XYZ file of C-alpha atoms in Angstrom:
571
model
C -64.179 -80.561 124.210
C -67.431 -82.680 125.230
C -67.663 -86.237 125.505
C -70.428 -85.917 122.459
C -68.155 -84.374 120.596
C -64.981 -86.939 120.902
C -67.701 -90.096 120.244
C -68.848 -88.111 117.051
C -65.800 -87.978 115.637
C -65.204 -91.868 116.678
C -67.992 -92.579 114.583
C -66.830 -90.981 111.377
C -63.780 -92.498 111.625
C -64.880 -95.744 111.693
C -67.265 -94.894 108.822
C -65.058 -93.589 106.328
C -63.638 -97.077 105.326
C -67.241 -98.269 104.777
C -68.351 -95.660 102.434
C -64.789 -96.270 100.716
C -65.855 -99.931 100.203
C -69.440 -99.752 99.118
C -68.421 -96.709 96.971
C -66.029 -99.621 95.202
C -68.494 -102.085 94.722
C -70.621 -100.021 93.127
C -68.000 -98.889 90.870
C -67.591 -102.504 90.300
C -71.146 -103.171 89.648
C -71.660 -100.174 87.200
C -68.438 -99.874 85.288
C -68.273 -101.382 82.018
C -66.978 -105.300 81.207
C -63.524 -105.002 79.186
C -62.826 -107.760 76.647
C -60.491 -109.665 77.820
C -57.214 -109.297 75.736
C -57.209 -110.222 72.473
C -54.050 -113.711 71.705
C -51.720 -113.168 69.723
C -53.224 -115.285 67.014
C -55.973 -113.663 67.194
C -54.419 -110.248 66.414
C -52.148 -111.716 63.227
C -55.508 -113.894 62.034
C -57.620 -110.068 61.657
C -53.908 -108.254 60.001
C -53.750 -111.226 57.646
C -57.451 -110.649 56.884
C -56.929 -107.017 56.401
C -53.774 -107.553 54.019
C -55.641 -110.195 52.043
C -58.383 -107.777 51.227
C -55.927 -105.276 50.236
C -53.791 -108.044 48.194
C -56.729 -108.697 46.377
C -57.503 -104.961 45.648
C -54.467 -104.082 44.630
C -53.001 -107.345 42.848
C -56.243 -108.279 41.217
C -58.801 -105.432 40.878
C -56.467 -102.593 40.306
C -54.923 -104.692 37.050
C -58.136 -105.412 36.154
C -59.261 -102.160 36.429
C -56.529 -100.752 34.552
C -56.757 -103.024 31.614
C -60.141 -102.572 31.053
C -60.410 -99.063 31.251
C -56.792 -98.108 29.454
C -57.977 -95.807 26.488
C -56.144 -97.604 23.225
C -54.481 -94.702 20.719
C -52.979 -96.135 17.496
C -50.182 -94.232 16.715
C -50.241 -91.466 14.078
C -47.841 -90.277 11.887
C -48.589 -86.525 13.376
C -45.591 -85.305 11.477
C -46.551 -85.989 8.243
C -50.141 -84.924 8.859
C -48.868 -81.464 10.230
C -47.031 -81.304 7.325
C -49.606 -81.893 4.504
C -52.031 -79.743 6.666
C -49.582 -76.912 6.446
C -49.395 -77.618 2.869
C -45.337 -78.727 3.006
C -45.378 -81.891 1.847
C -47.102 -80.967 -2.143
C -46.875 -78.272 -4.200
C -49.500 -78.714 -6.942
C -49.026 -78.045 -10.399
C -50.766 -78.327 -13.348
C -48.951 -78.869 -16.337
C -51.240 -78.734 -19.413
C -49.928 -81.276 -22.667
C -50.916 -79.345 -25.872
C -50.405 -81.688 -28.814
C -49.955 -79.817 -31.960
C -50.776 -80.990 -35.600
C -48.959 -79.479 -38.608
C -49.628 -82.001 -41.145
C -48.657 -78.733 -43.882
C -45.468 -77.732 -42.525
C -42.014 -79.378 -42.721
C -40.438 -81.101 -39.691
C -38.050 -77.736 -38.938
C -40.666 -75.293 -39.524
C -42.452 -77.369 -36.840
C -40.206 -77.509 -34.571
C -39.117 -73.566 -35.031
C -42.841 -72.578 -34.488
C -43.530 -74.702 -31.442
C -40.258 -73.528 -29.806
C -41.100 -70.042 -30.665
C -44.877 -70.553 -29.575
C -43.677 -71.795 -26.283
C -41.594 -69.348 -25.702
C -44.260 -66.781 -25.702
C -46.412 -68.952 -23.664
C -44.088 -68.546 -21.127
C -43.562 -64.854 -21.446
C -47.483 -64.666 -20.552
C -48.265 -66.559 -18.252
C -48.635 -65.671 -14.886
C -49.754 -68.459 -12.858
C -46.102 -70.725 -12.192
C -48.273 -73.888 -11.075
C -50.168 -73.774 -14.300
C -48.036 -73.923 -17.357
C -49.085 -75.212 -21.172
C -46.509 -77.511 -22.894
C -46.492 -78.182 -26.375
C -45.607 -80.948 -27.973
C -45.534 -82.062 -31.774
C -48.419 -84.352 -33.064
C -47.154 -87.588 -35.152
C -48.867 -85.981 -37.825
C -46.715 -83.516 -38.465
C -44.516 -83.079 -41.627
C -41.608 -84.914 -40.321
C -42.013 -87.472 -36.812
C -39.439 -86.647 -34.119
C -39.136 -89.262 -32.035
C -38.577 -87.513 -28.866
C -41.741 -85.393 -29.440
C -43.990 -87.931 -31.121
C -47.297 -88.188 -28.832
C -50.426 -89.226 -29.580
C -53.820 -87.158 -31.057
C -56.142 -86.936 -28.445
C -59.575 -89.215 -28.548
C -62.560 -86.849 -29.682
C -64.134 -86.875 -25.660
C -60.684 -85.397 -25.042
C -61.261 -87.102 -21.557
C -60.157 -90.526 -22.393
C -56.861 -89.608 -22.917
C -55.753 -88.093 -20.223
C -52.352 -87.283 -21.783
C -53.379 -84.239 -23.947
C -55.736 -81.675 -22.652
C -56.059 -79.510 -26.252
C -55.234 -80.325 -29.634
C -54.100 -77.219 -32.063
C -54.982 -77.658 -35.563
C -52.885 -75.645 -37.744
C -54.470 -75.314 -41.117
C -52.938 -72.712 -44.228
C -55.787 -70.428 -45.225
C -55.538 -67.758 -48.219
C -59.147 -66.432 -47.376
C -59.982 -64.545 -44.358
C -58.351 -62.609 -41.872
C -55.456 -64.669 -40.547
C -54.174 -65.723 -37.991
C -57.387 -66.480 -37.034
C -59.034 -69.429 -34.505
C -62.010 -71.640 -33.728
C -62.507 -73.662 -30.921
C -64.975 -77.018 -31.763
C -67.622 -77.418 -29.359
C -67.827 -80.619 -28.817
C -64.004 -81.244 -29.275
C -60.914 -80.362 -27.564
C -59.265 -79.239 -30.734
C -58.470 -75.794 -31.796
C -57.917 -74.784 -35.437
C -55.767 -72.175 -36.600
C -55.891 -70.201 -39.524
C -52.693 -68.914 -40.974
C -51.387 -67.342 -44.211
C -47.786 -69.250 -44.941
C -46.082 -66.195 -45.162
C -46.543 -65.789 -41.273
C -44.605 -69.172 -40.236
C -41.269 -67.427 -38.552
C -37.810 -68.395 -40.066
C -35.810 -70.458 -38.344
C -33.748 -67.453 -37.070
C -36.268 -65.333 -35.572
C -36.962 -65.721 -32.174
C -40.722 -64.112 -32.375
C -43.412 -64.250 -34.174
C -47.299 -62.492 -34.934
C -48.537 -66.549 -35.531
C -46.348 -67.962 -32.374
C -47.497 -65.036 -30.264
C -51.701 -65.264 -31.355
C -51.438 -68.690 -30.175
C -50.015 -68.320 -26.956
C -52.789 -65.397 -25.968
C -55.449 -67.654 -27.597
C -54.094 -70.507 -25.340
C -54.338 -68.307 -22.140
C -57.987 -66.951 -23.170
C -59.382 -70.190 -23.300
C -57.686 -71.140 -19.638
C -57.887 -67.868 -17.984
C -61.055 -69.000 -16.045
C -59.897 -72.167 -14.855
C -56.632 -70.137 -13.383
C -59.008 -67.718 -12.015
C -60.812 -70.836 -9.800
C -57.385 -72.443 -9.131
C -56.169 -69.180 -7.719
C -59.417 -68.996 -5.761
C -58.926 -72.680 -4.818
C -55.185 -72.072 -3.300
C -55.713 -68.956 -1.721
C -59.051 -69.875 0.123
C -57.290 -73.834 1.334
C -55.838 -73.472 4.390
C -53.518 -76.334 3.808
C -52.464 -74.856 0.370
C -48.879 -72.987 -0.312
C -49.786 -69.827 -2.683
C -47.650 -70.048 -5.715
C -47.330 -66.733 -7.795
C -50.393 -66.038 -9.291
C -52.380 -63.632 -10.891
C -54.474 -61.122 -8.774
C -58.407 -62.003 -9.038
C -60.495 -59.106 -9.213
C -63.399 -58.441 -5.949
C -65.775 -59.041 -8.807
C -64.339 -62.145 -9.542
C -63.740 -63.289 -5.853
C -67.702 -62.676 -5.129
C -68.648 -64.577 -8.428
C -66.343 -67.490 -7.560
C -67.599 -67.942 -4.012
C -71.175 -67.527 -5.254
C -70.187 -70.878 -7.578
C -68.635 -72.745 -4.400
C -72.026 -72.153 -2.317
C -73.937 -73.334 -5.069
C -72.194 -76.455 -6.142
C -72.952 -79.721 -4.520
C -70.985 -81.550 -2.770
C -68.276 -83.593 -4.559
C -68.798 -87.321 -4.680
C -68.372 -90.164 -7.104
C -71.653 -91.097 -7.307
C -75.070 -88.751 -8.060
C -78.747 -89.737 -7.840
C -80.409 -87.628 -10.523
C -84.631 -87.434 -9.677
C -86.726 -85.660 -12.331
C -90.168 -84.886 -11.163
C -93.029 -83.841 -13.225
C -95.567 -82.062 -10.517
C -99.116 -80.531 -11.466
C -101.778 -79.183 -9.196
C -104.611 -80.806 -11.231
C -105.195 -84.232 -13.139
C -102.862 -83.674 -16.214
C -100.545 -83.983 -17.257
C -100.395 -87.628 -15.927
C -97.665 -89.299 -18.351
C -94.461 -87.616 -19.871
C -92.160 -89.425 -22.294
C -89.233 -89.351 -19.662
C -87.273 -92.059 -21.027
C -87.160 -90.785 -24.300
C -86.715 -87.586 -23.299
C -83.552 -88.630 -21.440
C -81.929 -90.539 -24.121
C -82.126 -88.082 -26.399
C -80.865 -84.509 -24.205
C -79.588 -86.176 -20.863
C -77.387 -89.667 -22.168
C -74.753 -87.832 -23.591
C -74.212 -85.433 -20.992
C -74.318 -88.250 -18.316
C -71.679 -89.923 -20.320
C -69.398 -87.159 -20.870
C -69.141 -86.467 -17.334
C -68.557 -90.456 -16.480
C -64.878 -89.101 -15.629
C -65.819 -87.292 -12.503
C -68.554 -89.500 -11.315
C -71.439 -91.533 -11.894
C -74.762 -90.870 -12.210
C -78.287 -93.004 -11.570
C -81.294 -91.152 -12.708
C -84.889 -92.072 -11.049
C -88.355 -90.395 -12.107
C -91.783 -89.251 -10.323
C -95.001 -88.021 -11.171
C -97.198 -86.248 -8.529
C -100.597 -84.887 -9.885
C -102.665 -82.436 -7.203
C -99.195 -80.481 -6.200
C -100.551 -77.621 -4.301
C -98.277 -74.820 -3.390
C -96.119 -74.511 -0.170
C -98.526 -72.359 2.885
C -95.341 -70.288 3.264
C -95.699 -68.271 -0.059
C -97.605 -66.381 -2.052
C -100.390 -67.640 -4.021
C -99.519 -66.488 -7.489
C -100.688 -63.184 -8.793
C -102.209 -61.772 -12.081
C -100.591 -59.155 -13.467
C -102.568 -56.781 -16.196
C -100.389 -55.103 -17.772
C -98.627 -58.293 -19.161
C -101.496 -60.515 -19.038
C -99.155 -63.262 -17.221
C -99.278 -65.018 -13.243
C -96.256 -63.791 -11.541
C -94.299 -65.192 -8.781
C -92.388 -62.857 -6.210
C -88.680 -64.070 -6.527
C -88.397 -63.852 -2.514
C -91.096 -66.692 -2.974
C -88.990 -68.834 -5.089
C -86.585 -70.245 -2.352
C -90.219 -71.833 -0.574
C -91.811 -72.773 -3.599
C -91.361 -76.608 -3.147
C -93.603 -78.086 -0.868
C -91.066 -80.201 1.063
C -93.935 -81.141 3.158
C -96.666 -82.608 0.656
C -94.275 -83.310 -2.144
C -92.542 -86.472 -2.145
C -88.827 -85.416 -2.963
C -86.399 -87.469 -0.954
C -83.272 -85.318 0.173
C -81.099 -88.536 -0.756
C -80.834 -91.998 -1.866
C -78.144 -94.475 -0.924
C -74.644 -93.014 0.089
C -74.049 -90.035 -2.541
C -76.128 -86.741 -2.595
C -79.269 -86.362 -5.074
C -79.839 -83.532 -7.229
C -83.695 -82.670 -7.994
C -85.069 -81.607 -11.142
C -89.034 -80.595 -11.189
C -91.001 -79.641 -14.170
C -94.174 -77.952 -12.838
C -97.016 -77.656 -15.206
C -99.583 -74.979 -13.887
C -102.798 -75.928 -14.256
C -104.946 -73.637 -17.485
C -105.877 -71.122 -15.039
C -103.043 -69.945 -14.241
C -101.066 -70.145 -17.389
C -98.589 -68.660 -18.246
C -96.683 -68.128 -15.313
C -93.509 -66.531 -14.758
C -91.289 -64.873 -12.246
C -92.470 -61.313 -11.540
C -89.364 -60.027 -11.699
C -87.457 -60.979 -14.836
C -90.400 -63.163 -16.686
C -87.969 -66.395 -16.187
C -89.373 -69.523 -15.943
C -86.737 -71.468 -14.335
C -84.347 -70.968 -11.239
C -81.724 -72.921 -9.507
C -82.093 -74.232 -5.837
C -78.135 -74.160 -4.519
C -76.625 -77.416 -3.868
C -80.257 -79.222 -4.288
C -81.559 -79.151 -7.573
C -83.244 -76.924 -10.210
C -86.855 -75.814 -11.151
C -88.223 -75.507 -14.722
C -92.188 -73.950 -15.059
C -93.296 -75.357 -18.417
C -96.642 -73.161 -19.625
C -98.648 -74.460 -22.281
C -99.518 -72.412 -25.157
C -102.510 -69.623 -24.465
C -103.317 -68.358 -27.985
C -105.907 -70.797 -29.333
C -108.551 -70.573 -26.452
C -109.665 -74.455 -27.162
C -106.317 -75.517 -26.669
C -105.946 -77.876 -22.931
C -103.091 -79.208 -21.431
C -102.171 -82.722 -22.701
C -102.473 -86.018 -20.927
C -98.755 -86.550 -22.014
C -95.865 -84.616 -22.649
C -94.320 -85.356 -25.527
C -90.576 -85.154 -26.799
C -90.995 -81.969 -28.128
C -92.155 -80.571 -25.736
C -89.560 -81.780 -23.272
C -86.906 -80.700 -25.138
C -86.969 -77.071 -23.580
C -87.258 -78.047 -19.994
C -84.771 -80.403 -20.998
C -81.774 -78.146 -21.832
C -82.475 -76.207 -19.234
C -82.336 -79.434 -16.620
C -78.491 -79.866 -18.334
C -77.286 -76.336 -18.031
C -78.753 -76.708 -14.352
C -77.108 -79.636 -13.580
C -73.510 -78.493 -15.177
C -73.843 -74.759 -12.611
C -74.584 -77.239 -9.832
C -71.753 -79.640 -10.667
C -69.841 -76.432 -10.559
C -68.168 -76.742 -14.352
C -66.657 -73.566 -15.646
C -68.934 -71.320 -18.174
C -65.838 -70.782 -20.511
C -64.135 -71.935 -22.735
C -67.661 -72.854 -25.195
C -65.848 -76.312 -25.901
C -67.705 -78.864 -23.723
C -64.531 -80.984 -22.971
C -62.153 -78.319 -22.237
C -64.623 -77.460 -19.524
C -64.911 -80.420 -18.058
C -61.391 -81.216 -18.602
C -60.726 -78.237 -16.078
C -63.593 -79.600 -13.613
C -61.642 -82.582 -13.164
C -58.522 -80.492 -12.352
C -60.098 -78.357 -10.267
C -62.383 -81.260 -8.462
C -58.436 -83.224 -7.780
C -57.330 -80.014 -5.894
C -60.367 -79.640 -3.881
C -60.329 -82.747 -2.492
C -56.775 -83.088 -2.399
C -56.850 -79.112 -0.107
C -59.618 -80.579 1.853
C -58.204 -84.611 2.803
C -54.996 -82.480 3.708
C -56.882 -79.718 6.414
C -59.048 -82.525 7.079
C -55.373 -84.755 8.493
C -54.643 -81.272 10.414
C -58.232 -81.235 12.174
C -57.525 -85.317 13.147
C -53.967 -84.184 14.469
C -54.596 -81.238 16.561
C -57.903 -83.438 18.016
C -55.787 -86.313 19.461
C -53.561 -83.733 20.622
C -56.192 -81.407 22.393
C -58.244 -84.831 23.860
C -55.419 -87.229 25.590
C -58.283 -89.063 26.809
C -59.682 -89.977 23.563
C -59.220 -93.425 22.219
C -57.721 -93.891 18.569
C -59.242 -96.941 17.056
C -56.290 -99.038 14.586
C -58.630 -98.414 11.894
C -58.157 -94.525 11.850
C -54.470 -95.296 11.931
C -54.937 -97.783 8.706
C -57.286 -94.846 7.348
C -54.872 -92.341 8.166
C -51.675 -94.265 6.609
C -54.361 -95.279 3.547
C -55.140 -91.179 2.955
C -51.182 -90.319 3.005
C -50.144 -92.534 0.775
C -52.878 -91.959 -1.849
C -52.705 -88.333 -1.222
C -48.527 -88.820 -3.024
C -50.112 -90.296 -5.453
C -52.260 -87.519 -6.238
C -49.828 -85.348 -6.101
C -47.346 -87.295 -7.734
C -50.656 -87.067 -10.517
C -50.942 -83.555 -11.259
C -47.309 -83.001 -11.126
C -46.910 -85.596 -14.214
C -50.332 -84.474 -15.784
C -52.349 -87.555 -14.687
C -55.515 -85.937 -14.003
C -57.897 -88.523 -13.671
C -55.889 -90.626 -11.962
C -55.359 -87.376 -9.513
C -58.924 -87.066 -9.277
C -59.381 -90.615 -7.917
C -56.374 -90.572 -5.808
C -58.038 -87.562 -3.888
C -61.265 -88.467 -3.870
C -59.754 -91.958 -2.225
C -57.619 -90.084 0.438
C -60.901 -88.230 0.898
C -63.006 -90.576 1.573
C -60.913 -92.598 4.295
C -60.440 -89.112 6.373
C -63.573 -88.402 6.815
C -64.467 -92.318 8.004
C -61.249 -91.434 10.163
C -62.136 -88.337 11.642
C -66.198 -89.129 12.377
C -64.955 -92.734 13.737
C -67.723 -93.585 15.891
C -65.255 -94.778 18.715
C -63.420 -91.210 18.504
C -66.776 -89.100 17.773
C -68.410 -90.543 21.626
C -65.505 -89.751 23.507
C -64.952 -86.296 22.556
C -68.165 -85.461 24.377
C -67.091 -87.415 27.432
C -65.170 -84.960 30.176
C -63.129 -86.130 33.084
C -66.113 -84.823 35.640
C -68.114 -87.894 33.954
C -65.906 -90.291 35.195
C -65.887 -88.966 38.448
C -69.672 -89.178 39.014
C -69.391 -92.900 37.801
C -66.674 -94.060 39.734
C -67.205 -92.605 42.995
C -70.385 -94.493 43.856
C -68.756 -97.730 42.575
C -65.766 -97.576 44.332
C -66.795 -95.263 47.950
C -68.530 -98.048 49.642
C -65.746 -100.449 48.731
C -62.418 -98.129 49.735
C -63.712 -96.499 53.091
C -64.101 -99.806 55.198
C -60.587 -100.771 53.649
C -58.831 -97.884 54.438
C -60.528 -97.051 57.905
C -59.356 -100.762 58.456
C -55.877 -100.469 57.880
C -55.788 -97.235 59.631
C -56.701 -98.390 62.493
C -55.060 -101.098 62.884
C -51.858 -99.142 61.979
C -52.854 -96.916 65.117
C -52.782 -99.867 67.278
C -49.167 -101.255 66.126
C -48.158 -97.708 66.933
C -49.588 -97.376 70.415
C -47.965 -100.613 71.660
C -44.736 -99.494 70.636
C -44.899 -96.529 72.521
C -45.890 -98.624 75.858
């Protein structure tokens, strides 16, 4: 080895601890400052900081949030609501009181012919939830007191006791027995010869038996619609009853569509429309007093009725029909019947669709102007039509045989009385009272017993709908109010069941229309109806912007600082 080479390696040897020392100072210089450690107050004064704001998050906010947020449901009798839905908790029935008058007979003939009568009524009839009962009128030979009941008022609505009274009357002329039914009484007279009263021993009899079949004639459409009635209601047990006919089931559905809608109060508007000048004036308020007032009173039972008037002159047609055509052959103007359904011009004519709370039913009388008079449906030269569940229309054409004669600036009585009757039928098919029997009461004696078990069939699947929705929605809030409504439509709906059992048929009628009423403010609650539209993913999107920004600093927080606890354990 050379000298150079021994003083080389000198040198790095001597170097090495230099580099090592400058290579630590800059190090030094280029590493970065560390805090210095944190005291021990320090650490406890950032936990305690920490822990409040959790304290106060869960102590405070989280109560708050829960109370103001916690949905509220009332509790509902779901039991019983099942149970009238389901149609467990009534059985309808409607017993029928049939007083009987035998002013000519003798107290035990009397009582022989009304047991026999019944008897047979019993052996006909096929409906068990609708059953006649006689009973003996005071004014019979000889009073019993445990069958004395009252004659019936002449409405035969008042008294709500006695649906029909039978007249017997003795009769040597004629064919007998024999019947007629007054029209504008519930009272049916009976002809008989007195060698046809039964003896005390028989057990039958031609008189007993004729009035018994006469009894189910004049009823046999009103079991017909409550047959229809129970077997169409969902919450409605089927008694035995007698098989309707398809004819019958079509004609009785076509009468349900058509019917308005049941309330206790009606707003009757009759319109008088023209498409020229004149008429201008009608004598409306006579007109009304003399072929409407009684009707409106008859019916005062099932509801009430206000009755407003219009006149609108320059009525032009609706742009979605035809423009009436003359016809030749017949020397008439002839609407298509597919035309009939647009013929009021919603748009121009000023026919409001309702007034106040209950539904209104429209009446027009359209003159046509001389030009086109007469005019008549093409297809069965009618001049009137009904408009289901709104209202009817009546064409009213002014004679054409005396070629001087123009339409009046007023239409008299007279000539409203046509337009009139036709306004009444109208409102009776829309009202949805029966077409038989041709006595006025007895018909709407049997709307009001048919109007009780609607409402009473729809309160009751109404309570099933409210049930099964608080059980579908959990979420949903149920106001006390439904639960008052709900408690209110139970109890009435006993009562009106409790009604028809006992033969109270008004009182059933108001009963239902009552339970009605307060299920339908219970089920379209407005509290109820804007949560059922109101998912779960809704609250999501509303919460998580509120709360993010709030929870993530919190909870990184605390997890970190839990991190640190555990590291200094470990050391």
């Amino acid at each position: 080895m050379s000298s150079n080479d021994v003083q080389t390696s000198n040198n790095d040897r001597e170097s090495a601890p230099a580099d090592k020392a400058k290579s630590r100072v800059v190090d030094a210089v280029t590493a970065p400052k560390q805090p210095p450690p944190e005291s021990a107050s320090t650490i406890w004064t950032r936990r305690l900081t920490i822990i409040s704001f959790w304290a106060v998050a869960i102590l405070l906010g989280l109560p708050i949030w829960w109370k103001t947020t916690t949905i509220h449901r009332a509790t509902l009798p779901l039991q019983a609501m099942n149970s009238w839905a389901d149609g467990k908790a009534c059985r309808p029935e409607f017993p029928l009181k049939i007083a009987v008058e035998a002013v000519h007979l003798s107290n035990a003939d009397a009582q022989n012919l009304l047991r026999t009568t019944q008897h047979a009524i019993d052996d006909h009839n096929d409906f068990s939830a609708h059953h006649l009962r006689l009973l003996l009128s005071d004014a019979a030979g000889g009073n019993n007191a445990s069958q004395i009941v009252q004659t019936p008022s002449v409405s035969g609505l008042d008294n709500a006791d006695h649906a029909l009274t039978i007249r017997l009357v003795p009769s040597v002329v004629g064919n007998t027995p024999r019947a007629e039914l007054h029209a504008h009484n519930p009272v049916l007279e009976v002809f008989y010869a007195p060698n046809q009263i039964p003896s005390s021993s028989s057990t039958s009899s031609p008189l007993a038996t004729f009035i018994a079949l006469e009894l189910q004639r004049l009823y046999v459409e009103e079991k017909a619609i409550l047959t229809y009635l129970l077997s169409s209601s969902s919450s409605a047990v089927v008694p035995e009853s007698p098989t309707l006919s398809r004819d019958m089931m079509e004609s009785l559905a076509k009468r349900t569509t058509r019917s308005v809608k049941s309330a206790s109060t009606y707003h009757l508007t009759f319109s008088l429309f023209t498409p020229t000048y004149k008429p201008s004036d009608w004598a409306i308020e006579a007109a009304l007093e003399r072929h409407t007032a009684a009707l409106l009173h008859a019916l005062t039972p099932i509801s009430n009725f206000t009755v407003d008037t219009q006149v609108q002159l320059y009525a032009t047609f609706a742009p979605s029909i035809h423009e009436p055509e003359y016809d030749e052959n017949s020397k008439v103007w002839t609407l298509r019947k597919e035309d009939l359904s647009g013929f009021i011009n919603a748009a121009e004519w000023p026919l409001s669709p309702s007034i106040g709370e209950g539904p209104t039913v429209n009446f027009v009388l359209y003159v046509p102007s001389e030009s086109r008079t007469p005019l008549v449906i093409k297809e069965n030269a009618g001049d009137s039509w009904l408009v289901p569940q709104w209202g009817g229309v009546r064409i009213l054409n002014m004679p054409t045989n005396d070629a001087t004669y123009t339409t009046p600036n007023v239409l008299t009585e007279e000539m409203l009385e046509g337009p009139f009757f036709t306004f009444s039928n109208q409102l009776l098919s829309l009202l949805g009272v029966p077409e038989t029997p041709a006595s006025l009461p007895l018909r709407l004696s049997t709307l009001i017993r048919v109007r009780a078990a609607s409402l009473l069939f729809s309160a009751s699947s109404t309570l099933g709908s409210l049930a099964r929705l608080t059980l579908a929605l959990p979420s949903i809030s149920i106001p006390d109010t439904v639960a008052e409504s709900v408690d209110l439509t139970i109890a009435h709906l006993h009562r009106a069941c409790d009604d028809l059992r006992e033969g109270r048929f008004e009182s059933a009628l108001e009963n239902s229309r009552v339970a009605d009423r307060e299920v339908e403010k219970a089920f379209f609650e407005p509290a109820m109806v804007g949560q059922v539209y109101f998912p779960d993913e809704h609250k999501v999107a509303v919460y998580l912007p509120l709360l993010g920004p709030v929870a993530v600093p919190l909870i990184m927080a605390a997890i970190k600082e839990i991190r640190k606890v555990i590291a200094k354990r470990r050391k």
